[in-house]
Structures are given as C-alpha cells and as structure tokens.
mmCIF file of C-alpha atoms in Angstrom:
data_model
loop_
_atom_site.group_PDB
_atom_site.id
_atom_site.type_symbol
_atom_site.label_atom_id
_atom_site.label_comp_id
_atom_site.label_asym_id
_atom_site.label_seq_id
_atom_site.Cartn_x
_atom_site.Cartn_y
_atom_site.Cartn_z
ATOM 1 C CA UNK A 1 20.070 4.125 -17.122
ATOM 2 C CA UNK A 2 16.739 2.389 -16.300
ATOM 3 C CA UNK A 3 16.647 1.699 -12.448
ATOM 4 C CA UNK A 4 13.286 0.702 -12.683
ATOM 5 C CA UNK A 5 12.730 -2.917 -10.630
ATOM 6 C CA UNK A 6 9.484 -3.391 -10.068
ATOM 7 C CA UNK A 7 7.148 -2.692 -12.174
ATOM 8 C CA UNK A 8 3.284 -3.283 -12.724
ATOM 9 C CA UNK A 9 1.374 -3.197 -15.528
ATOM 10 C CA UNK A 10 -1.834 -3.393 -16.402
ATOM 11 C CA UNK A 11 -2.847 -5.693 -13.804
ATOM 12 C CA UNK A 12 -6.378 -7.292 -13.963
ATOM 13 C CA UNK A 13 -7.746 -8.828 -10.577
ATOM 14 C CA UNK A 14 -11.099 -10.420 -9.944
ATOM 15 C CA UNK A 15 -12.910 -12.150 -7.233
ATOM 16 C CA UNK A 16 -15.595 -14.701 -7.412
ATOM 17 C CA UNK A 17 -18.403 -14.837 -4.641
ATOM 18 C CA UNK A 18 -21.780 -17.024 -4.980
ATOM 19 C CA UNK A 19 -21.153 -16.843 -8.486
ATOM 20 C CA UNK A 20 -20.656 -12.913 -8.423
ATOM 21 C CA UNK A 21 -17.448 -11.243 -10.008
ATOM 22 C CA UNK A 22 -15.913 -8.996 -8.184
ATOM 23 C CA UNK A 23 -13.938 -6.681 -10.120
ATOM 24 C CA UNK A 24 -11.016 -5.268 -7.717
ATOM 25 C CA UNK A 25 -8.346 -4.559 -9.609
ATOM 26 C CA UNK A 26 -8.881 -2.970 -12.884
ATOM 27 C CA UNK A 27 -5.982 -1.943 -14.981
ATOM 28 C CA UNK A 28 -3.223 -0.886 -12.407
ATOM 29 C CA UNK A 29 0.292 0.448 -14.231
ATOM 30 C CA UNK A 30 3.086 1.879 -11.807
ATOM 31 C CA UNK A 31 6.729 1.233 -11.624
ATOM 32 C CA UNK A 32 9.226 1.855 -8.555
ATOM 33 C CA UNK A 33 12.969 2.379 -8.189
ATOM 34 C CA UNK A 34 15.323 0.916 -5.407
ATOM 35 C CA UNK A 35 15.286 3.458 -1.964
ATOM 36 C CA UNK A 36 11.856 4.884 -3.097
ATOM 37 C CA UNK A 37 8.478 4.926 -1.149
ATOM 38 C CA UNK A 38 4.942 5.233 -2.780
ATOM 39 C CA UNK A 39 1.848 5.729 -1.114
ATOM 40 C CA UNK A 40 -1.532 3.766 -2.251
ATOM 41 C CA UNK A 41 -3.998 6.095 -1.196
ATOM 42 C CA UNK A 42 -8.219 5.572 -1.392
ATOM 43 C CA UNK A 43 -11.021 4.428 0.523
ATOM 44 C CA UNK A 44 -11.810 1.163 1.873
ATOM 45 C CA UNK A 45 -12.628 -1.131 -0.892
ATOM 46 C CA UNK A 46 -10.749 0.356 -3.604
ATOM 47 C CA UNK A 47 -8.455 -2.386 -4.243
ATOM 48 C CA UNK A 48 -5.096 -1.445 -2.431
ATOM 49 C CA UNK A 49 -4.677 -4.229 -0.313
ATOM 50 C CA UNK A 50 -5.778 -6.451 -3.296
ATOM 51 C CA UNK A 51 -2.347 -4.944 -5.479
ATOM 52 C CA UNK A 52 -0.006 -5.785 -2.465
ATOM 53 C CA UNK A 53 -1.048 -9.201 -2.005
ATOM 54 C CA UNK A 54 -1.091 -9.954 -5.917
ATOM 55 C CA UNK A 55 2.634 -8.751 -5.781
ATOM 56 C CA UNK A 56 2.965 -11.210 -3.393
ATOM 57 C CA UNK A 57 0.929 -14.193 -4.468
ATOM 58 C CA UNK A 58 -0.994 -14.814 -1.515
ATOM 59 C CA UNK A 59 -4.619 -14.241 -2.468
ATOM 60 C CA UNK A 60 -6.906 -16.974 -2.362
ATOM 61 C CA UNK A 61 -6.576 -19.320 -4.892
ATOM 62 C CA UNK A 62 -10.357 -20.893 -5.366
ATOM 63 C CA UNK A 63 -11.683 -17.257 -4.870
ATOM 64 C CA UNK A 64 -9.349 -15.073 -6.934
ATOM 65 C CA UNK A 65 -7.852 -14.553 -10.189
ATOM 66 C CA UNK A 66 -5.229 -12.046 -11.960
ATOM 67 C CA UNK A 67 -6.752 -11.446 -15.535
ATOM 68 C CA UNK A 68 -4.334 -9.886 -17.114
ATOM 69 C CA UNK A 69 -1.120 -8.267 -16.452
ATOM 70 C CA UNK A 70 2.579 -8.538 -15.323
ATOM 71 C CA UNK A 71 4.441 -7.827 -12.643
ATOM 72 C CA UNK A 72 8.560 -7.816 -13.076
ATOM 73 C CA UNK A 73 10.807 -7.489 -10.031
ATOM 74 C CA UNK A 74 14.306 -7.405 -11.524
ATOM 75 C CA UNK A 75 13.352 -8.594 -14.779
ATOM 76 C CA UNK A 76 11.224 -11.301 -13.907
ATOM 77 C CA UNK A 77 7.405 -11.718 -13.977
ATOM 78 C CA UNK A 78 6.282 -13.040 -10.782
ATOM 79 C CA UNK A 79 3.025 -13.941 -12.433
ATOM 80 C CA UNK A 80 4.708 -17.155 -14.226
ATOM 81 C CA UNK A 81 7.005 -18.132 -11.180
ATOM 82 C CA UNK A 82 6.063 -21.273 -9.653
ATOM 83 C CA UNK A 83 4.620 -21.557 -6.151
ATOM 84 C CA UNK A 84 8.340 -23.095 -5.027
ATOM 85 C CA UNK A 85 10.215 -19.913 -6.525
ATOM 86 C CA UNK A 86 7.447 -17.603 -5.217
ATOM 87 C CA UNK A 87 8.372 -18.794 -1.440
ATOM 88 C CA UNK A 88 11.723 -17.699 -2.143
ATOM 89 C CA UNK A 89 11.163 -14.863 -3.402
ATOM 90 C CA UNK A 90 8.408 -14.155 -0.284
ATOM 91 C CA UNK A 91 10.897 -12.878 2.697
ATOM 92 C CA UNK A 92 13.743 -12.416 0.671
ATOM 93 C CA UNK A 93 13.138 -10.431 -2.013
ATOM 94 C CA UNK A 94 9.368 -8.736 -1.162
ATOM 95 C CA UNK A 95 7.876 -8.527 2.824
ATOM 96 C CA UNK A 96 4.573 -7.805 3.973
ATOM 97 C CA UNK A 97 3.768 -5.951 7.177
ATOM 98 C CA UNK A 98 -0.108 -7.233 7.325
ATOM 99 C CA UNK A 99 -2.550 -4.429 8.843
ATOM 100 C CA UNK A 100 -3.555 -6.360 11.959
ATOM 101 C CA UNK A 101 -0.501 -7.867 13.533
ATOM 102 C CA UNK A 102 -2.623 -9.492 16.296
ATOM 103 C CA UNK A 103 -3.703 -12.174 13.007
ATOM 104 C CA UNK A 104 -0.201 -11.728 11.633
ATOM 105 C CA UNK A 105 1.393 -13.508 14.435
ATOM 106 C CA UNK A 106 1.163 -17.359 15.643
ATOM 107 C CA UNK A 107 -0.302 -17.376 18.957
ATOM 108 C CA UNK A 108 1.353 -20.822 19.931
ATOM 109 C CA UNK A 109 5.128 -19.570 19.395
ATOM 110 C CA UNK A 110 7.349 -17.342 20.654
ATOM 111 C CA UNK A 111 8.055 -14.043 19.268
ATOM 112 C CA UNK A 112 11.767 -14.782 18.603
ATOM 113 C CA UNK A 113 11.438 -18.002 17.065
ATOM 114 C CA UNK A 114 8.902 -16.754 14.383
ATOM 115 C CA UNK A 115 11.572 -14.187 13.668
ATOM 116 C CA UNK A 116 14.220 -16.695 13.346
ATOM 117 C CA UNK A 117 11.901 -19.113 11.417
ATOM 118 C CA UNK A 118 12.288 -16.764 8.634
ATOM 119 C CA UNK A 119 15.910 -16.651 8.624
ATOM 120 C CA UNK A 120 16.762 -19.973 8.539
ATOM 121 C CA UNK A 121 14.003 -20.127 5.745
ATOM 122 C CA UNK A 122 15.745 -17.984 3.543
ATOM 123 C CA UNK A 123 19.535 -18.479 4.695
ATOM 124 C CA UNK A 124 21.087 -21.708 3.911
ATOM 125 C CA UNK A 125 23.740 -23.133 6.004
ATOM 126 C CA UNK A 126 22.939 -21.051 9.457
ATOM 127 C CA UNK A 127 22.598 -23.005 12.057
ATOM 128 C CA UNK A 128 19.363 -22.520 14.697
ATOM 129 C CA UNK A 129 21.940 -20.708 17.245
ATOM 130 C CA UNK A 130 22.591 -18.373 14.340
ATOM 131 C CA UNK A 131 19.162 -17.728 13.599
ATOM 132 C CA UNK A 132 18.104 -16.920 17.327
ATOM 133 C CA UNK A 133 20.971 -14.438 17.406
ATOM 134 C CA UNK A 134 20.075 -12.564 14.431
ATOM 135 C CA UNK A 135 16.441 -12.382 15.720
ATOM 136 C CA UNK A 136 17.592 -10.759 18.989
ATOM 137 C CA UNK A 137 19.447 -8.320 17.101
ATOM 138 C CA UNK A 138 16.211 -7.739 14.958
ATOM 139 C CA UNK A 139 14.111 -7.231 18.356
ATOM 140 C CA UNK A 140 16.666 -4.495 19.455
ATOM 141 C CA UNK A 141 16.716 -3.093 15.765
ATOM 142 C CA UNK A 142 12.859 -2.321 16.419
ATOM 143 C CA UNK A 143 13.286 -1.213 20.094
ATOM 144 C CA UNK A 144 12.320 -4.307 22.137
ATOM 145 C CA UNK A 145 15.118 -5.922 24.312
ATOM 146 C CA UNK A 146 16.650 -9.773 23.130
ATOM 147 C CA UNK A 147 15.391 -10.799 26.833
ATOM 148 C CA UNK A 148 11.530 -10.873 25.270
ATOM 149 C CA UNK A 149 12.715 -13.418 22.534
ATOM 150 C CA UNK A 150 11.063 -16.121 24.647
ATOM 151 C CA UNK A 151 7.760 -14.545 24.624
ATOM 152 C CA UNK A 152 4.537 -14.972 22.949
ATOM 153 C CA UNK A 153 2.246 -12.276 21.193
ATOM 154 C CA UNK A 154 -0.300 -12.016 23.855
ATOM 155 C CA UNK A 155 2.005 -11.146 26.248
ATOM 156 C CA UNK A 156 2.778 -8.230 24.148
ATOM 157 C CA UNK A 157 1.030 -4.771 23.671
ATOM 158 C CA UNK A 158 -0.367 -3.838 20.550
ATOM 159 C CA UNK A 159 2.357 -1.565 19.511
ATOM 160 C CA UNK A 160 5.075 -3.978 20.249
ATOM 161 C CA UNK A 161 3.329 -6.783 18.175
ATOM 162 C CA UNK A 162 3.440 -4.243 15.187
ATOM 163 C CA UNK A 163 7.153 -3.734 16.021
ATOM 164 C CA UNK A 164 7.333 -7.668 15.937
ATOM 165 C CA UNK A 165 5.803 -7.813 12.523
ATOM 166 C CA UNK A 166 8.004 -5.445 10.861
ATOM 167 C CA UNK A 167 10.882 -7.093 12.694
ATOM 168 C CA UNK A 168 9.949 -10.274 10.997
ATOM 169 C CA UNK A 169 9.357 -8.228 7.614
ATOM 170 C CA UNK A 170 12.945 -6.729 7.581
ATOM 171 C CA UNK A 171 14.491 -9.884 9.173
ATOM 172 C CA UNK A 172 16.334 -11.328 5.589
ATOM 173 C CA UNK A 173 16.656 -7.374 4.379
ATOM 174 C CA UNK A 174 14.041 -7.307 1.533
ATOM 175 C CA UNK A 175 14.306 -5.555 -1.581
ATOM 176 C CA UNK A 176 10.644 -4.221 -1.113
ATOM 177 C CA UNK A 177 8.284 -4.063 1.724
ATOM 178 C CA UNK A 178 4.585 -3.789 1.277
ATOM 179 C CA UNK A 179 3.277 -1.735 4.779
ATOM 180 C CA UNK A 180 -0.430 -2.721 4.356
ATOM 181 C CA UNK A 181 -1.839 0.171 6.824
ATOM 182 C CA UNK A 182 0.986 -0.977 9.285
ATOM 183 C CA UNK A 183 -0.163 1.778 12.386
ATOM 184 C CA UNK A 184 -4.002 1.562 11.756
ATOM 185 C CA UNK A 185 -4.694 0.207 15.069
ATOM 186 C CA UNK A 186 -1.850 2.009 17.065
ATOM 187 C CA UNK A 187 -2.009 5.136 19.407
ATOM 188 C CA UNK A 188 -1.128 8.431 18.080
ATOM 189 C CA UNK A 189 2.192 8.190 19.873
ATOM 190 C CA UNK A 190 3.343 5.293 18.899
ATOM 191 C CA UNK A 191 2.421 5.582 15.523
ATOM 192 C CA UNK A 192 4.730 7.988 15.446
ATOM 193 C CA UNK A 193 7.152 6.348 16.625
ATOM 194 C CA UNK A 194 6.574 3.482 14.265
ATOM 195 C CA UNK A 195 6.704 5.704 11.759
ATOM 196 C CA UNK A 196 9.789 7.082 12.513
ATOM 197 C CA UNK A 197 11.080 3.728 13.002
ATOM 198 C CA UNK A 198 10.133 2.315 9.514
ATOM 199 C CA UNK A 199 11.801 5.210 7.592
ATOM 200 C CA UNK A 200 15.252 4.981 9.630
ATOM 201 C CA UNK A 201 14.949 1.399 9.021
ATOM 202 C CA UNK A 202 14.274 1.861 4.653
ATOM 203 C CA UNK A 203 16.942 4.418 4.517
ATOM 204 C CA UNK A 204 19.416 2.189 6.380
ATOM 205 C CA UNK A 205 19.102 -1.282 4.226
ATOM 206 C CA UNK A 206 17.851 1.019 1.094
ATOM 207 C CA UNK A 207 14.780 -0.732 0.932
ATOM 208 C CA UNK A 208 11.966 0.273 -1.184
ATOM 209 C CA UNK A 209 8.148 0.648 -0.102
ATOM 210 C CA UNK A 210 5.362 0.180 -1.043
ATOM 211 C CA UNK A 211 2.786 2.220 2.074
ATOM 212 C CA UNK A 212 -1.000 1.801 1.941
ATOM 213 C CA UNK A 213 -3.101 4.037 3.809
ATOM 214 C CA UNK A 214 -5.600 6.207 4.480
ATOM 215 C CA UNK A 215 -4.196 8.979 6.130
ATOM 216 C CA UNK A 216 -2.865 11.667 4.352
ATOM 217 C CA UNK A 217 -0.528 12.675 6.852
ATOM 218 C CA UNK A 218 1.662 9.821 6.558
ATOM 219 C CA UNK A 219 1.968 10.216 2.561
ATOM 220 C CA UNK A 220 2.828 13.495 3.777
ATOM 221 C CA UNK A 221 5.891 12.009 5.837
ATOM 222 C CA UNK A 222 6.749 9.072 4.739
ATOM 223 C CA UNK A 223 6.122 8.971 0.707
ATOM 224 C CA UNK A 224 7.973 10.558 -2.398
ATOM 225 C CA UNK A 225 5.272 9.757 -4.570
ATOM 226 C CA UNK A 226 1.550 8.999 -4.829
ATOM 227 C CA UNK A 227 -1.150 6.631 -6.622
ATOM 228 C CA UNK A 228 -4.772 7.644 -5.813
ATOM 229 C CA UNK A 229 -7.219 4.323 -6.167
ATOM 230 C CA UNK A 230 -10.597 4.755 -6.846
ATOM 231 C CA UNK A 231 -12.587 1.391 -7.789
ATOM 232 C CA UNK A 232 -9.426 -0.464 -8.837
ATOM 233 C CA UNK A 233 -7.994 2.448 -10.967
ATOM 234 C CA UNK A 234 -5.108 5.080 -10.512
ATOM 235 C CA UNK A 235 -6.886 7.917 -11.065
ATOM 236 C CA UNK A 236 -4.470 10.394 -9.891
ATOM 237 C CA UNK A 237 -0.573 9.867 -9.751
ATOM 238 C CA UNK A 238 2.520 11.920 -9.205
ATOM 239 C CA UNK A 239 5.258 13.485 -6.525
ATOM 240 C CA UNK A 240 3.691 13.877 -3.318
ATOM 241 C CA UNK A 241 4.772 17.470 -3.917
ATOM 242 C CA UNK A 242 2.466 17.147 -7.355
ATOM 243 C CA UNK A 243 -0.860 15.426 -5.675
ATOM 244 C CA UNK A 244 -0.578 17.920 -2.350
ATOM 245 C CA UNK A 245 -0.201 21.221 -4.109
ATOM 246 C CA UNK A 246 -1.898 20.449 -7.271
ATOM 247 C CA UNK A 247 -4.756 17.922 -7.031
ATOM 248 C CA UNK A 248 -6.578 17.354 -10.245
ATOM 249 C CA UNK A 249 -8.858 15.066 -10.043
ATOM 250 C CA UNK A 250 -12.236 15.544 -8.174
ATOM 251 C CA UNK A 251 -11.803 12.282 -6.151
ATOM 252 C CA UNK A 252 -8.482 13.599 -4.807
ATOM 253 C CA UNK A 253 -9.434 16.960 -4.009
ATOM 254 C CA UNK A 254 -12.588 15.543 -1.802
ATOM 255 C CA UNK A 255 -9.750 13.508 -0.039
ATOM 256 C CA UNK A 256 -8.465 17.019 0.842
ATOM 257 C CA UNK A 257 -11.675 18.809 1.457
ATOM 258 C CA UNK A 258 -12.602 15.724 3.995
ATOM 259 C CA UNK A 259 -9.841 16.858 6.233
ATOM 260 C CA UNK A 260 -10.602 19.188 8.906
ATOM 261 C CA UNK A 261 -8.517 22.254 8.674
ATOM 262 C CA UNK A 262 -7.495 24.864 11.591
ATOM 263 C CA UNK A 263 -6.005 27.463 9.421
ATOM 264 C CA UNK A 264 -9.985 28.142 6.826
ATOM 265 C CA UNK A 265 -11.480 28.599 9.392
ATOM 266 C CA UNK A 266 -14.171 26.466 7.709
ATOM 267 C CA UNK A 267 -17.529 25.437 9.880
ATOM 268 C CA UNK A 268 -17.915 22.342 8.229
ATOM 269 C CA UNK A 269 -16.243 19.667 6.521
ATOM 270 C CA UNK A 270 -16.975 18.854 2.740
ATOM 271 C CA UNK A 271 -17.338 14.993 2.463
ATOM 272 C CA UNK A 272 -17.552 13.324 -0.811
ATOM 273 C CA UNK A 273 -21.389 13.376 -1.298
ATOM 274 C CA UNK A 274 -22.629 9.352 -1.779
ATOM 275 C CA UNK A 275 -20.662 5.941 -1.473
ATOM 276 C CA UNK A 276 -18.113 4.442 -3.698
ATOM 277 C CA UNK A 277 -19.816 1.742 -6.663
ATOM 278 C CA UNK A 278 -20.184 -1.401 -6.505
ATOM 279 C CA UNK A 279 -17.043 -3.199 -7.758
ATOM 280 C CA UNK A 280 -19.337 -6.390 -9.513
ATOM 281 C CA UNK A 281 -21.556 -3.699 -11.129
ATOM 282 C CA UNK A 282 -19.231 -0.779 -12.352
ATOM 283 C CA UNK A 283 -21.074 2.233 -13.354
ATOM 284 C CA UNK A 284 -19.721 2.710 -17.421
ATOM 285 C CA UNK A 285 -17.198 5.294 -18.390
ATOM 286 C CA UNK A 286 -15.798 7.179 -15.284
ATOM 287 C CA UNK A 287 -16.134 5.435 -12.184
ATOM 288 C CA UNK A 288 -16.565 8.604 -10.216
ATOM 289 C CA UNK A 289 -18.980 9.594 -12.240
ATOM 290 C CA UNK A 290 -21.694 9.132 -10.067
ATOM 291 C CA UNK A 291 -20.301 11.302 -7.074
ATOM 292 C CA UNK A 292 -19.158 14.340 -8.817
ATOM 293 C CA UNK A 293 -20.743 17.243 -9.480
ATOM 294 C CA UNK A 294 -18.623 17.933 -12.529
ATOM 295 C CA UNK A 295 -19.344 14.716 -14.384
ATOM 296 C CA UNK A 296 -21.039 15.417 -17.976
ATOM 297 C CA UNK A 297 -22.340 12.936 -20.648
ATOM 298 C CA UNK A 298 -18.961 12.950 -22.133
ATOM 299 C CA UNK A 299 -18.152 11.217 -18.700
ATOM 300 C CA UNK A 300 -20.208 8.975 -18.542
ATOM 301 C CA UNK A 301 -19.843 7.262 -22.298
ATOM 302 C CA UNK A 302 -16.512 7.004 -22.547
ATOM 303 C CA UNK A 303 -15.408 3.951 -22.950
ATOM 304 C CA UNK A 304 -11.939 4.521 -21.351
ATOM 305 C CA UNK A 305 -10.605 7.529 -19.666
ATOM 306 C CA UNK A 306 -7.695 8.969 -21.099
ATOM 307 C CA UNK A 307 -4.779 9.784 -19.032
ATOM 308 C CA UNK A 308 -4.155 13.878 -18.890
ATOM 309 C CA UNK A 309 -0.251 15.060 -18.243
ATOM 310 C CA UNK A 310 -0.608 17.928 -16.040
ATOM 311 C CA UNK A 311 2.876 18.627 -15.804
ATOM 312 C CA UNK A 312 5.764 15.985 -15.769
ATOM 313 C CA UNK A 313 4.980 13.215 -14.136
ATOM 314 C CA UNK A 314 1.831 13.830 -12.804
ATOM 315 C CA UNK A 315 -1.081 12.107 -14.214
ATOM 316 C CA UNK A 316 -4.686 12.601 -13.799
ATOM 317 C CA UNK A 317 -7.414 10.082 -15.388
ATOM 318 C CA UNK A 318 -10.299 12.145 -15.956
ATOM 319 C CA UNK A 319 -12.248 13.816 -18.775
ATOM 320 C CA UNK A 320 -12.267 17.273 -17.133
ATOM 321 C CA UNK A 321 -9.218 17.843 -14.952
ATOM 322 C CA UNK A 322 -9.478 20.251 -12.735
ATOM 323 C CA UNK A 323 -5.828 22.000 -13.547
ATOM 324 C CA UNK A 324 -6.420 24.858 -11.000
ATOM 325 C CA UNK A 325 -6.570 22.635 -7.840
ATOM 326 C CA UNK A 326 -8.643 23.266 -4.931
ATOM 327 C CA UNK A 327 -9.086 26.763 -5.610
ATOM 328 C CA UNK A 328 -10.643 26.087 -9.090
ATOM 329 C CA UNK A 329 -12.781 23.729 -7.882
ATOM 330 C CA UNK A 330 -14.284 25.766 -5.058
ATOM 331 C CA UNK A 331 -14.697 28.440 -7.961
ATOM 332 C CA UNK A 332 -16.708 25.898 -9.929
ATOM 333 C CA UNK A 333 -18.480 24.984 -6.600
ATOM 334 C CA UNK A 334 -20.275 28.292 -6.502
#
C-alpha cells in the first residue's frame, strides 16, 4: 500500500526582476510519507526556501510563477486549489516555521492571541475563551509558561520567539510542517534544545517534515532522508544513512570536505573552489559543471542529466558518479 501524501513533481518555478527571469526552481520530483522528515540541503540561493513556499502558495504573485508541475497532498493538487481552499489548507493541513521569527511575528499583538488567532481560524464553533486556552497549553507544549500569553514579541528573547513560531505552526496539529532554517539565528544551546523540542513534538502528533538547512549536523539528527539542491535541482537524494556514508556526487562530497574535521587531522579545509551560477543565466548541461574538477565535455553538452541508481533508493544526477565516495574522490584528487 502506497502511503505516499505529498508528493512533488517536476516543479518549475521562476522569478521575474527588471525584466530578468530568474530560474529557481528547475525540475524538483520528491515524495514524502506521514511521520517522515527530509532534509533540503544546499547553499544559499539554491532554491530551497523557494520549494517550501510554493507548497504553500505564498510567493509573490506579480513577481513569481510555477511553470510546470504538481504538487498532491492527499490526492489533491494544490496548484489548482483556489486562494479560499488554499487558506484552509494553510495551518491546518501544511505549517511554516519562517527562518527569522523576529519578521514572523506581529509586533502590535500579543504572543497568545496570535496563537489563538490561528485556532479559531481553522476550528469552527470554539469560542475565543477556547482558543486562549488551547494557546496556553501550546506555550507550555514549547516550554514557556501560560502567564506570558499577554505578552508581545519584543519582550521576548530570540529563542523564545522561535519557540512562539513553532507554537503557532503546531497550534491546529498539521499534517506537514515546513522548518525553513528554524534555529539559524539561535545559540548553540538552545538550538539544541529547539531541536530536541521539534522532534518530540513530530513524533508525538506524527507529523511529517519537511527541514531546510545548511548544517549538516542537524540532517544528521533530525532527518531520515536527504535531497541535495544545487541551482534548483536534486542532484543527490537518498537515506541520510545513503548521502553520509556514500556521497556521489561532487557537489555533495565538497559539502563534506567543507566541514572541519578533528579526527584527519587535516591542516586545511577543502572549500568548493568558485561560486554557485547564476540562476537567470544557467551554464548548459550540468550545472556544476563549472566548479568541478571532474566535469568533461560529455558534461557539459548534455542536454539533461540522467539520474544514476547507486543502490536502492539513492539517486545521484551526474554524468560521472563518483560510486567510491570520499575516498575515491580524494584518489582522483591526486
């Protein structure tokens, strides 16, 4: 049995400024299951943030389009839904913890009652008492006490805010939850904690997730599988077990190099030599063709990579795979 219920395929997303197309989103397939987490993973720019909110149907309208495409939550394509089914679907169904909860919030109302704003949105017949209870029980759900209902964001830390935002994300028990880089501006310790928090909080209302970031470590904790962007293209997708232990395309193993490491020994770090292209301009054939050291003619004139199987369920969109992970590759390297 298929418990497939959402799933996106090949999704087509541009962006028009001064008359310049900006191709973000290029041809993005994935599917998830209920309960599951996968990490987008790539550098800034490479059209991660740009998925979530198409899911969602919040990108600008005068500035941005979705080509081609369909995305199906339980059957349905939200791309034909109208705007009035969309903002029930927004909340309910799908929630967005936005990367920067200090824009994510309303400065001119309290904490609480943007919490409980949402539940009376999406919950028909509950009265405003109701509403401000369930909040309160959200705010101690996410560690803050009900007494701070009455407050407003500034009078907030940063980490609490984020707590806020996922409060409000989780507040009508969403089917999926989009974590747009949801500890990128938090401490160390209470990222963790976030962290921590988030994952109790999936595995308790079985809600799915989608996590962008940058840092590997998190895919490491918090993701069962992994889609590796690069210029609005999975290049690279599989079991976090599959993209940590055998990483196949170049992009994805100079994520890995980047990283420091105390265990090599190494004296210096191996960045991804030059900058990622520009997404109005696309280089032809393989995007990454331009940075690696591997790329060949063959590379660079195809007019769409194939999609390589190196072992079940792990995908790798490149000409020359590098099958032997990091080890290979420093073996080529020399």
């Amino acid at each position: 049995m298929d418990k497939t219920f959402l799933s996106v395929k090949d999704l087509y997303v541009e962006y028009t400024s001064d008359e310049t197309v900006i191709h973000a989103v290029n041809g993005v397939s994935f599917s998830m299951t209920k309960g599951e987490t996968l990490g987008l993973v790539g550098e800034t720019g490479a059209g991660k943030t740009t998925i979530a909110k198409t899911i969602l149907r919040i990108l600008p309208p005068q500035q941005s389009r979705v080509t081609g495409g369909s995305i199906t939550l339980n059957g349905e394509n939200l791309l034909e839904k109208s705007e009035e089914d969309m903002r029930k679907v927004r909340g309910s169904d799908i929630s967005m913890i936005f990367q920067d909860p200090m824009t994510a919030l309303n400065p001119v109302m309290t904490v609480g009652d943007q919490i409980a704003e949402a539940i009376l949105l999406h919950n028909t017949g509950i009265t405003k008492e109701e509403a401000a209870e369930r909040a309160m029980q959200m705010l101690e759900t996410v560690g803050i006490v009900r007494q701070r209902y009455h407050e407003f964001p500034y009078q907030l830390s940063g980490g609490m805010k984020q707590r806020i935002v996922i409060a409000m994300a989780l507040a009508c028990n969403p089917e999926l939850l989009l974590a747009d880089e949801p500890t990128t501006a938090l401490d160390v310790t209470i990222q963790a904690q976030i962290l921590e928090m988030i994952n109790g909080l999936k595995q308790k209302l079985q809600t799915s997730m989608l996590l962008i970031t940058h840092d590997l470590g998190i895919v490491a904790q918090m993701c069962d599988y992994v889609a590796v962007i690069y210029a609005g293209k999975i290049i690279e997708y599989g079991t976090k077990e599959d993209i940590f232990d055998h990483p196949s395309h170049p992009y994805t193993i100079g994520l890995f190099l980047s990283l420091p490491s105390m265990a090599v020994g190494e004296s210096r770090l191996h960045p991804i030599e030059g900058l990622p292209p520009d997404p109005s301009s696309l280089p032809p054939g393989c995007s990454f063709c331009p940075r690696c050291r591997f790329a060949t003619a063959e590379c660079q004139a195809a007019e769409g990579i194939p999609e390589t199987e190196i072992s079940q369920g792990h995908m790798c969109r490149c000409v020359h795979p590098v099958r032997g992970g990091i080890q290979e590759w420093k073996q080529q390297s020399k």
